Coordinates of C-alpha atoms in Angstrom, one line a residue:
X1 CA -71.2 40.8 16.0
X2 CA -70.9 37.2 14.7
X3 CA -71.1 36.4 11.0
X4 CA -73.0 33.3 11.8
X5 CA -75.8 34.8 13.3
X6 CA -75.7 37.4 10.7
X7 CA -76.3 34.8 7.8
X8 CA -79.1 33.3 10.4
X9 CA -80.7 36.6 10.1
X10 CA -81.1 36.4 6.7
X11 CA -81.4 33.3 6.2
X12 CA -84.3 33.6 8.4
X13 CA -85.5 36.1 5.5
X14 CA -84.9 39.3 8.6
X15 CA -83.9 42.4 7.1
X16 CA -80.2 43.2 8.0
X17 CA -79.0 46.8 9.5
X18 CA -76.0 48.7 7.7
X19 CA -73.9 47.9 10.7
X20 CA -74.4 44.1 9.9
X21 CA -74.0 44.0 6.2
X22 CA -71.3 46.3 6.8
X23 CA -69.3 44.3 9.2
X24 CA -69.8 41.1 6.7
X25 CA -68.1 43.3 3.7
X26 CA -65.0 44.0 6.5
X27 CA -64.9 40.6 7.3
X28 CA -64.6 39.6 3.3
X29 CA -62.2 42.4 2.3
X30 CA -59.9 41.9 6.0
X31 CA -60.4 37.9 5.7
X32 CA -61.7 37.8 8.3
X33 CA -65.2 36.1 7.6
X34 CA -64.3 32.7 6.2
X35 CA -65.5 31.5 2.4
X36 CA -67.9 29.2 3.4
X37 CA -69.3 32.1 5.8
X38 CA -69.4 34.5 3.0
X39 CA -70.6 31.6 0.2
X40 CA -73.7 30.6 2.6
X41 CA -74.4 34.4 3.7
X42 CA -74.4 35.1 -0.9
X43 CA -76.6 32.2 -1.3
X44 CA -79.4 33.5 2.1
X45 CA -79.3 36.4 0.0
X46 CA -79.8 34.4 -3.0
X47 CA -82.6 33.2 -1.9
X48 CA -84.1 35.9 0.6
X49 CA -83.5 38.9 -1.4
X50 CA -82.9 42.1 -0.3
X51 CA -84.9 45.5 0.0
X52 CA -83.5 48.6 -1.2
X53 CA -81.7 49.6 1.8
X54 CA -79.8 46.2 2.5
X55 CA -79.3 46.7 -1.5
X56 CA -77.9 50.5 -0.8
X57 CA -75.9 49.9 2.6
X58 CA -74.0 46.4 0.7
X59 CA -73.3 48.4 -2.9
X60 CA -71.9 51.4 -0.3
X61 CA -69.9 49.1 1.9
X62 CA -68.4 47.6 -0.7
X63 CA -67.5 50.9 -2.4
X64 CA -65.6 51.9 0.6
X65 CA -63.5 48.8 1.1
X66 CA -61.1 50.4 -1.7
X67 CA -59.9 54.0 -3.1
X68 CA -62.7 56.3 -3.9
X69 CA -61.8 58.7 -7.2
X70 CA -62.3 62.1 -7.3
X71 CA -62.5 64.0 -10.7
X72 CA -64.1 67.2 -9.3
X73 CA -60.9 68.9 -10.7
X74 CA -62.1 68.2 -14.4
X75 CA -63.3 71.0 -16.2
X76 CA -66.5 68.8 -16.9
X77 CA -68.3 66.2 -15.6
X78 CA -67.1 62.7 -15.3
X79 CA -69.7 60.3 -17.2
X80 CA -69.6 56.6 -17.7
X81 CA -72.2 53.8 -19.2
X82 CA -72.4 50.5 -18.4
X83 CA -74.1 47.4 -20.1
X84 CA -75.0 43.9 -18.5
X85 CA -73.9 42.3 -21.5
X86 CA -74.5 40.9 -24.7
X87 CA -73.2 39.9 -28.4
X88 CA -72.5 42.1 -30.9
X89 CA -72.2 45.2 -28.4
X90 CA -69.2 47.9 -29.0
X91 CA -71.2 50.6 -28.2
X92 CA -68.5 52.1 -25.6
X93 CA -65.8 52.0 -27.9
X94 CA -67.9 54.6 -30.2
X95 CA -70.1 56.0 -26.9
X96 CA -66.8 57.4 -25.0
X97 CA -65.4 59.6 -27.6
X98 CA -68.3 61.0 -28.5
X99 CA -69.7 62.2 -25.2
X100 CA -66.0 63.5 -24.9
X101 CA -66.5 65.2 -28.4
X102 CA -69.3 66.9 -26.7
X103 CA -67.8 68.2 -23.5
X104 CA -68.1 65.6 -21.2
X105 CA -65.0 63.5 -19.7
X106 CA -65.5 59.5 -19.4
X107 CA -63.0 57.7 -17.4
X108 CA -64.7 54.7 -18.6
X109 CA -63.5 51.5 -16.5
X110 CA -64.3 47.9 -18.6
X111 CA -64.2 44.5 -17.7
X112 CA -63.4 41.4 -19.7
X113 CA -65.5 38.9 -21.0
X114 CA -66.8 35.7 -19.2
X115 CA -69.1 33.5 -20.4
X116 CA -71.1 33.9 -23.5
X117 CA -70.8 37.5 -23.8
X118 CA -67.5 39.3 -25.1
X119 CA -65.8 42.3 -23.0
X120 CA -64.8 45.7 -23.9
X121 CA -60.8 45.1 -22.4
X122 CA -59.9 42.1 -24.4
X123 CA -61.4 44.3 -28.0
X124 CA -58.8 46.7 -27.1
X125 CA -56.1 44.4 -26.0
X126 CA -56.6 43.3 -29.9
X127 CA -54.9 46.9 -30.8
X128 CA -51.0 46.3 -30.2
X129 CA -49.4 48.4 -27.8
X130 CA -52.8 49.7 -26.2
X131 CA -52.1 49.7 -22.5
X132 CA -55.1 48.9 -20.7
X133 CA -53.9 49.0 -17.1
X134 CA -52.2 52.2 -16.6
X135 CA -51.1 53.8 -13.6
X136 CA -53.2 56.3 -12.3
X137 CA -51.3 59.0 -13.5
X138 CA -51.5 58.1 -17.1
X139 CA -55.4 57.5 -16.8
X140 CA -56.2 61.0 -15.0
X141 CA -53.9 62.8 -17.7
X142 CA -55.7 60.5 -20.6
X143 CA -59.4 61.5 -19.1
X144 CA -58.2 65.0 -18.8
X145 CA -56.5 65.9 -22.3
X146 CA -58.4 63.3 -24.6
X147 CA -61.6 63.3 -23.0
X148 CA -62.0 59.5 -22.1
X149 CA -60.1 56.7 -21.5
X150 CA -61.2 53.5 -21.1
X151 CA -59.2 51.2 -18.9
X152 CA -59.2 47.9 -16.8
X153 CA -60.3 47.7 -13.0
X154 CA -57.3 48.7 -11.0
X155 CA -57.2 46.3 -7.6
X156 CA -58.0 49.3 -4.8
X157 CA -61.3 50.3 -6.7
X158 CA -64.0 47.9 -4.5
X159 CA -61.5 45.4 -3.5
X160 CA -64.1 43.2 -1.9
X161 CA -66.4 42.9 -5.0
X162 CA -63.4 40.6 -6.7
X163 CA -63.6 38.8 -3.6
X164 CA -67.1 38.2 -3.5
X165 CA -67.7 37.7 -7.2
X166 CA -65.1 34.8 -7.5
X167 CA -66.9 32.9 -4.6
X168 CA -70.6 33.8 -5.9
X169 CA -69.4 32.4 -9.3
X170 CA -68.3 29.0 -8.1
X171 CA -71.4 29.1 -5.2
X172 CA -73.9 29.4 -8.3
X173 CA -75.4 32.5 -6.3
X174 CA -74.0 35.0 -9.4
X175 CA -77.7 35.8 -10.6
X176 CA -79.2 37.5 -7.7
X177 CA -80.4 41.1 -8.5
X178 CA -79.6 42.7 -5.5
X179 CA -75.8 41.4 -5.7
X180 CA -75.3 41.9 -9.2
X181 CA -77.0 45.9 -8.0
X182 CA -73.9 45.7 -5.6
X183 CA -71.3 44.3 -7.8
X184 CA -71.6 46.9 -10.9
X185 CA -72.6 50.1 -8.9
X186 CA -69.6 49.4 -6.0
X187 CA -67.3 49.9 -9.1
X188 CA -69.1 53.1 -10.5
X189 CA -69.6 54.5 -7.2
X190 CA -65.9 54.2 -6.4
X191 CA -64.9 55.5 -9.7
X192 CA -66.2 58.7 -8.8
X193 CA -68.6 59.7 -11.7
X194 CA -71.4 62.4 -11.9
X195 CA -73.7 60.6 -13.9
X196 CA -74.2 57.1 -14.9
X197 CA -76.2 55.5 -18.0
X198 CA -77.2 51.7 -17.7
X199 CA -77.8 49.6 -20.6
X200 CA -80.3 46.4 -19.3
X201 CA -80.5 43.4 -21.8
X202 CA -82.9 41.4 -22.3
X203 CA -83.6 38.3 -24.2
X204 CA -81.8 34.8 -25.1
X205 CA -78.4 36.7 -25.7
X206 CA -78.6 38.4 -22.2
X207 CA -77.7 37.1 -18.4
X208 CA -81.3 38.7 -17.8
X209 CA -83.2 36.9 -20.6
X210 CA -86.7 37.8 -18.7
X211 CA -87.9 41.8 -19.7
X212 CA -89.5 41.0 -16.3
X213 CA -86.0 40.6 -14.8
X214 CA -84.3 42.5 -16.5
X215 CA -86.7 45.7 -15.4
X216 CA -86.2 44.9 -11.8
X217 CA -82.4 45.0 -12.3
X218 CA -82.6 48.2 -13.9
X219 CA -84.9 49.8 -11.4
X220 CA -82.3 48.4 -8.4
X221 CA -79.2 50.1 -10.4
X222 CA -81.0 53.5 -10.8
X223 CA -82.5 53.4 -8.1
X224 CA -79.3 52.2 -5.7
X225 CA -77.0 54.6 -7.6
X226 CA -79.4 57.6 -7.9
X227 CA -80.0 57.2 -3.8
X228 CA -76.1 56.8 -3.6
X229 CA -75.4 60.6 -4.9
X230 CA -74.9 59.4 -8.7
X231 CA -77.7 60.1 -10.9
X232 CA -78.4 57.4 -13.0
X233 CA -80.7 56.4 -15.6
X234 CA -81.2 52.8 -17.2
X235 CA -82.4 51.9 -20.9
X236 CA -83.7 47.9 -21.0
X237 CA -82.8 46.7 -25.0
X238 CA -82.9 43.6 -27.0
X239 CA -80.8 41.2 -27.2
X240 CA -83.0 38.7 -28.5
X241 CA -80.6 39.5 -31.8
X242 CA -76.8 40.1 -31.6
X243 CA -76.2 44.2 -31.4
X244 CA -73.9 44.2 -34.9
X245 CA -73.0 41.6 -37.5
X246 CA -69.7 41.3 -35.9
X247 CA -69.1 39.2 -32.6
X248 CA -65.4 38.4 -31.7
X249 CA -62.6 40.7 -30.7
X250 CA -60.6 42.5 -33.7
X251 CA -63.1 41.9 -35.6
X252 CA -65.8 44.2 -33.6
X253 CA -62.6 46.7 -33.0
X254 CA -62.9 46.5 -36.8
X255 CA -66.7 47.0 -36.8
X256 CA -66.2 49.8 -34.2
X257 CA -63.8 52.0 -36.5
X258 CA -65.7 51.3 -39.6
X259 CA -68.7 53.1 -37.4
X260 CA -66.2 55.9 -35.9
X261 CA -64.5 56.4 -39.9
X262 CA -68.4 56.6 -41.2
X263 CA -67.4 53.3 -43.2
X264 CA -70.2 51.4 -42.0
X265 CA -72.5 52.2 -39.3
X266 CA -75.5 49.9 -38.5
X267 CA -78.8 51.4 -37.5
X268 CA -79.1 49.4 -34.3
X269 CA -75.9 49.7 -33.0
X270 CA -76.1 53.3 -33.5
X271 CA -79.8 53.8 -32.2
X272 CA -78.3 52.3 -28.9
X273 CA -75.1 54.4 -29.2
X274 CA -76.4 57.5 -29.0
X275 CA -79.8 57.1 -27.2
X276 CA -77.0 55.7 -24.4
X277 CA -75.0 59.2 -25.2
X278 CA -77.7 61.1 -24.8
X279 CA -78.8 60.1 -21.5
X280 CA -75.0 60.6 -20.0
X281 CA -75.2 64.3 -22.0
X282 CA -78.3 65.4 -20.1
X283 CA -77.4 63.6 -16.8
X284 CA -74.2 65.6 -17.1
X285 CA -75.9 68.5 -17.9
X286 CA -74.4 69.0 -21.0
X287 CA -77.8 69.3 -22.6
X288 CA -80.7 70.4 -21.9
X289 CA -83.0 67.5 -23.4
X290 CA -82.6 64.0 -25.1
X291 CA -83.6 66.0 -28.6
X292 CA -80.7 68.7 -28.4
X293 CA -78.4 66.1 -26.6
X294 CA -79.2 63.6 -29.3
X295 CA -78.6 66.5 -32.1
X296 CA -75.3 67.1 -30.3
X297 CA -74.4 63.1 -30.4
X298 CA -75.1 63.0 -34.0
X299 CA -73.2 65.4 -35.0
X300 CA -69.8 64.7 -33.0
X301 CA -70.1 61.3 -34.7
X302 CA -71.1 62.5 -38.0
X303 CA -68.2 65.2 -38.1
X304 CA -65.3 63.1 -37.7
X305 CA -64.5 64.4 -34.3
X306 CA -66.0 61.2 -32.3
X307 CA -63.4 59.3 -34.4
X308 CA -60.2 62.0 -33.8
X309 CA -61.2 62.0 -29.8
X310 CA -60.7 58.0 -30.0
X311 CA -57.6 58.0 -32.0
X312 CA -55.8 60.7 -29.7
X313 CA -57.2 57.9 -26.7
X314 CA -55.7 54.9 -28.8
X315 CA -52.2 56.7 -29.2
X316 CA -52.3 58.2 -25.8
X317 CA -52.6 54.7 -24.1
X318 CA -49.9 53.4 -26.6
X319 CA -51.6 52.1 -29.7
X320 CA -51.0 53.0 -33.2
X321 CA -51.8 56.5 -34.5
X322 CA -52.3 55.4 -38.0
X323 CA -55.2 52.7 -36.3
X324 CA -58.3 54.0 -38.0
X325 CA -56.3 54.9 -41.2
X326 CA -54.5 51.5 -41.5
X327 CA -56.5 49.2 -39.1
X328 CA -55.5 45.9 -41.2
X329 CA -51.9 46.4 -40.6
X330 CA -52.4 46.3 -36.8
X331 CA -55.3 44.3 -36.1
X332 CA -55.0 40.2 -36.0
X333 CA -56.8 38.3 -38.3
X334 CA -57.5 34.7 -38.7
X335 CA -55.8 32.1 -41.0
X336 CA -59.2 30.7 -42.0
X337 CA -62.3 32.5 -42.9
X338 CA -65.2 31.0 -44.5
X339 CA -68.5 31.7 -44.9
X340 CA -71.7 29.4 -43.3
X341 CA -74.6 28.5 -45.9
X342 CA -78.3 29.0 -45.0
X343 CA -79.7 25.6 -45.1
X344 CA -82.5 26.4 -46.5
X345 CA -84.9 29.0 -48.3
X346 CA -86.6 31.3 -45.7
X347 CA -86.7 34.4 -43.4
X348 CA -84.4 35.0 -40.4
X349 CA -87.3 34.2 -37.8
X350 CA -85.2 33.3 -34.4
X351 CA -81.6 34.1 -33.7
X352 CA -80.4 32.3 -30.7
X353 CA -77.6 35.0 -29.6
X354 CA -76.2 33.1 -27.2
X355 CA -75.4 30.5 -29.4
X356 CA -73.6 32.9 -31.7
X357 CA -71.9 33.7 -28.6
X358 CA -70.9 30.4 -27.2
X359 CA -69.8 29.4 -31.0
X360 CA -67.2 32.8 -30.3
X361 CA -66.0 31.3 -27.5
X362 CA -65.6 27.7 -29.0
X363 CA -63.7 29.4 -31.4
X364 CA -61.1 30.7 -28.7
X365 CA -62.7 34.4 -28.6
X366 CA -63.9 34.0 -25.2
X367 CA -63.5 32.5 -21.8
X368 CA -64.9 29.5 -19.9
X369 CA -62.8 30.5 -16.7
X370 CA -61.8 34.3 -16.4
X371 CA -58.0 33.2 -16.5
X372 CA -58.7 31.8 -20.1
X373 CA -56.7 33.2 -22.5
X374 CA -58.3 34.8 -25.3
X375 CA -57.2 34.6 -29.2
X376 CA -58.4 38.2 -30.4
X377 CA -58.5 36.9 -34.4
X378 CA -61.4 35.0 -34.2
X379 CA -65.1 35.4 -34.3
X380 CA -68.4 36.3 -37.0
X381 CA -68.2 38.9 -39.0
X382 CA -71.7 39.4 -41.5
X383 CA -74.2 38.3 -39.0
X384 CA -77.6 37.9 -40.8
X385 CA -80.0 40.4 -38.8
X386 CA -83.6 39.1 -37.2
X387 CA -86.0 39.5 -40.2
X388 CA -83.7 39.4 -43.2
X389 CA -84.6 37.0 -46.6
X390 CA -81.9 34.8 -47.4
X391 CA -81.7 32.0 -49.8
X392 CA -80.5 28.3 -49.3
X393 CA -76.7 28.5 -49.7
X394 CA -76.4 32.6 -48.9
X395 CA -74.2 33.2 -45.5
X396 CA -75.8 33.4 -42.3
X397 CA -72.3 34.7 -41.2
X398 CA -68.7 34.6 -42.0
X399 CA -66.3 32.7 -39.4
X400 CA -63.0 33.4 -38.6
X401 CA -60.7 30.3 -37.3
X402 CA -57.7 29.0 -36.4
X403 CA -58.0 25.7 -38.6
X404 CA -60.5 24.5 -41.2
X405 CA -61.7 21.6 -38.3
X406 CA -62.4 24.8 -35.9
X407 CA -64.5 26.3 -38.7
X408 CA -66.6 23.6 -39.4
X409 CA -67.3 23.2 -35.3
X410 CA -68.3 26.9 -35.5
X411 CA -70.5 26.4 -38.3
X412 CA -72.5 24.1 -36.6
X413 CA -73.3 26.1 -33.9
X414 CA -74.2 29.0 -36.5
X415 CA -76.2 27.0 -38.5
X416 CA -78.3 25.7 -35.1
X417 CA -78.3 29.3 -34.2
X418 CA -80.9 30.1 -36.6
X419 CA -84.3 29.7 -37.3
X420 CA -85.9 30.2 -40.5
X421 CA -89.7 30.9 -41.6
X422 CA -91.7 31.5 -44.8
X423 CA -92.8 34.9 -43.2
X424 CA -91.0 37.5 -41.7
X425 CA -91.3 37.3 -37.8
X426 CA -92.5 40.5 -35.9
X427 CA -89.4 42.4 -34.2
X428 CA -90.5 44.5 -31.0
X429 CA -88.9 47.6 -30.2
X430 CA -84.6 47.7 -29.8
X431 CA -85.4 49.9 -26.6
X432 CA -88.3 48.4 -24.8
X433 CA -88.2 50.9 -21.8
X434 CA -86.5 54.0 -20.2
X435 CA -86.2 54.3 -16.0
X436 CA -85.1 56.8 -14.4
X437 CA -83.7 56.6 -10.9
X438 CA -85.0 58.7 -7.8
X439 CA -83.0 60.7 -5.2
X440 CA -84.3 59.3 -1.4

């Protein structure tokens, strides 16, 4: 086979045989198939698409270029979520110990932040000592006597993924649905789970900010995964709002223990938390509907034991064990806070989430390029939720800076964020749809 003829193909908008897209994901991993030959074969895809059997036979391919884990030696199943994405959104650091509170065992691996939206790996590089790229062993010893661990992607899991996402994201080919199908599900497949629970986003704080795209990607992942031997099922939610009033690293580890410690726990975040928990209980079979599995969520998180299965995780991956008792002493904070003023009299009509997140990473809390580094103080704590009253001069959100000129450059961003109305707007559902994938 020749990779040139095999990008014709496509190009020509042909449908390609798992022998050809396999061969193209050997040549990427073995180097084999050059980066221009791999850029213009992403971008014929790009523009031709893919039906679900291409989509299957790359997100398989790719899954085999690397180590494939096995956890049928857990007393339980192995479980995992994953979300496209969004502001606001700790919902794994609560998700994971719960569903391990519950009898389930997540070896939960995270990615960083790129872009507008924040990743779970650099909140928990905010706890000091928290080792986030262990060995194997300490991972499988984690998952098996805490319950979950939540970790980094190690560098044999899908191997030609990184490959291929690097030259996609300077190729401007990164939001195609069937390779973002290939690029998230590779990972999961490899990582060996029994059941998988996709959050979808939607809206201007989302890389999918169509509900019309945004339910095509999620019936690809189910769909891909469920046909793949991991049952899968996909919740699309809004993001037309940031998912908590925090957005930043610390300070939404700070937000995620105050949930975990029964300090604070916002009805959204938790709505997503444990409908997401939920679906991972009764794919695992832990329950035997979304009412018993959602009784069984509530009350791990409830009783305290959500919270004790993430501090054991925390110390067990070299954190603090006093974290959730003493979280100021360990957690960074900022040198400058300061709250921003509503400029006017009014109600919370449009939130532009991405804007809160972009004013983040102005701040230093995220990345332009994914070898950024990240400064874990900053970010918005108080977030003023879609809907809410406020009057001229009350804070649309606190901001946590380096300096007093970085505040102010913030501000701006937070005060352009908003728009404000004399009547309240109308807020459509948090979860808009549920999909369930289906075995071939």
């Amino acid at each position: 086979m020749l990779p040139q003829e095999i990008i014709r193909r496509k190009r020509d908008g042909a449908t390609l045989t798992g022998d050809e897209i396999g061969f193209m994901v050997r040549g990427l991993s073995e180097g084999s198939v050059t980066e221009g030959q791999v850029a213009a074969f992403a971008m014929a895809i790009f523009f031709r698409g893919m039906v679900m059997p291409e989509r299957a036979a790359l997100t398989e391919a790719m899954r085999d270029s690397g180590r494939v884990l096995d956890w049928r030696d857990l007393p339980g199943p192995a479980l995992d979520k994953h979300s496209t994405g969004g502001i606001g959104d700790t919902v794994s650091l609560m998700l994971a110990p719960a569903v391990a509170a519950c009898g389930g065992f997540v070896p939960m691996i995270s990615g960083r932040g790129l872009g507008h939206t924040g990743g779970t790996l650099d909140k928990l590089d905010s706890i000091p000592g928290y080792v986030s790229q262990p060995d194997e062993r300490l991972f499988r010893q984690v998952t098996r006597d805490v319950g979950c661990a939540i970790i980094g992607q190690t560098s044999d899991l899908a191997p030609a993924d990184k490959r291929f996402y690097a030259i996609r994201d300077v190729t401007a080919t990164v939001e195609s649905i069937p390779l973002i199908t290939a690029s998230i599900l590779s990972k999961k497949l490899a990582a060996g789970l029994a059941g998988l629970a996709m959050d979808v986003k939607f809206g201007n704080g989302a890389f999918m900010a169509s509900f019309g795209d945004a339910v095509e990607l999620a019936q690809s992942l189910a769909t891909v995964a469920t046909g793949a031997g991991l049952p899968t099922t996909a919740l699309l939610t809004d993001m037309n709002q940031p998912l908590a009033s925090a957005a930043g690293n610390a300070v939404e580890m700070r937000h995620a223990i105050d949930y975990l410690t029964g300090r604070r726990r916002e009805p959204r975040i938790h709505e997503v938390t444990v409908a997401l928990g939920a679906e991972m209980l009764l794919t695992g079979k832990l329950a035997g509907s979304l009412p018993e599995a959602r009784f069984r969520l509530e009350h791990a998180i409830a009783s305290g034991a959500a919270a004790e299965r993430f501090a054991r995780m925390v110390t067990a991956l070299g954190g603090p064990a006093d974290l959730l008792e003493r979280p100021d002493s360990h957690l960074p904070a900022a040198p400058f806070s300061a709250a921003v003023p509503a400029p006017d009299n009014g109600y919370a009509a449009s939130i532009d989430s991405r804007g809160l997140g972009v004013a983040v990473v102005v701040l230093g809390g995220g990345r332009a390029r994914a070898a950024d580094p990240i400064d874990a103080a900053v970010g918005l704590t108080g977030i003023v939720p879609l809907g809410a009253r406020v009057t001229k001069g009350d804070p649309l959100a606190i901001v946590h800076a380096r300096s007093e000129e970085a505040f102010h450059r913030a501000a701006q961003s937070v005060t352009m964020a908003y728009g404000l109305s004399d009547a309240p707007p109308a807020i459509g559902p948090l979860i808009a749809r549920r999909l369930e994938g289906q075995a071939s």
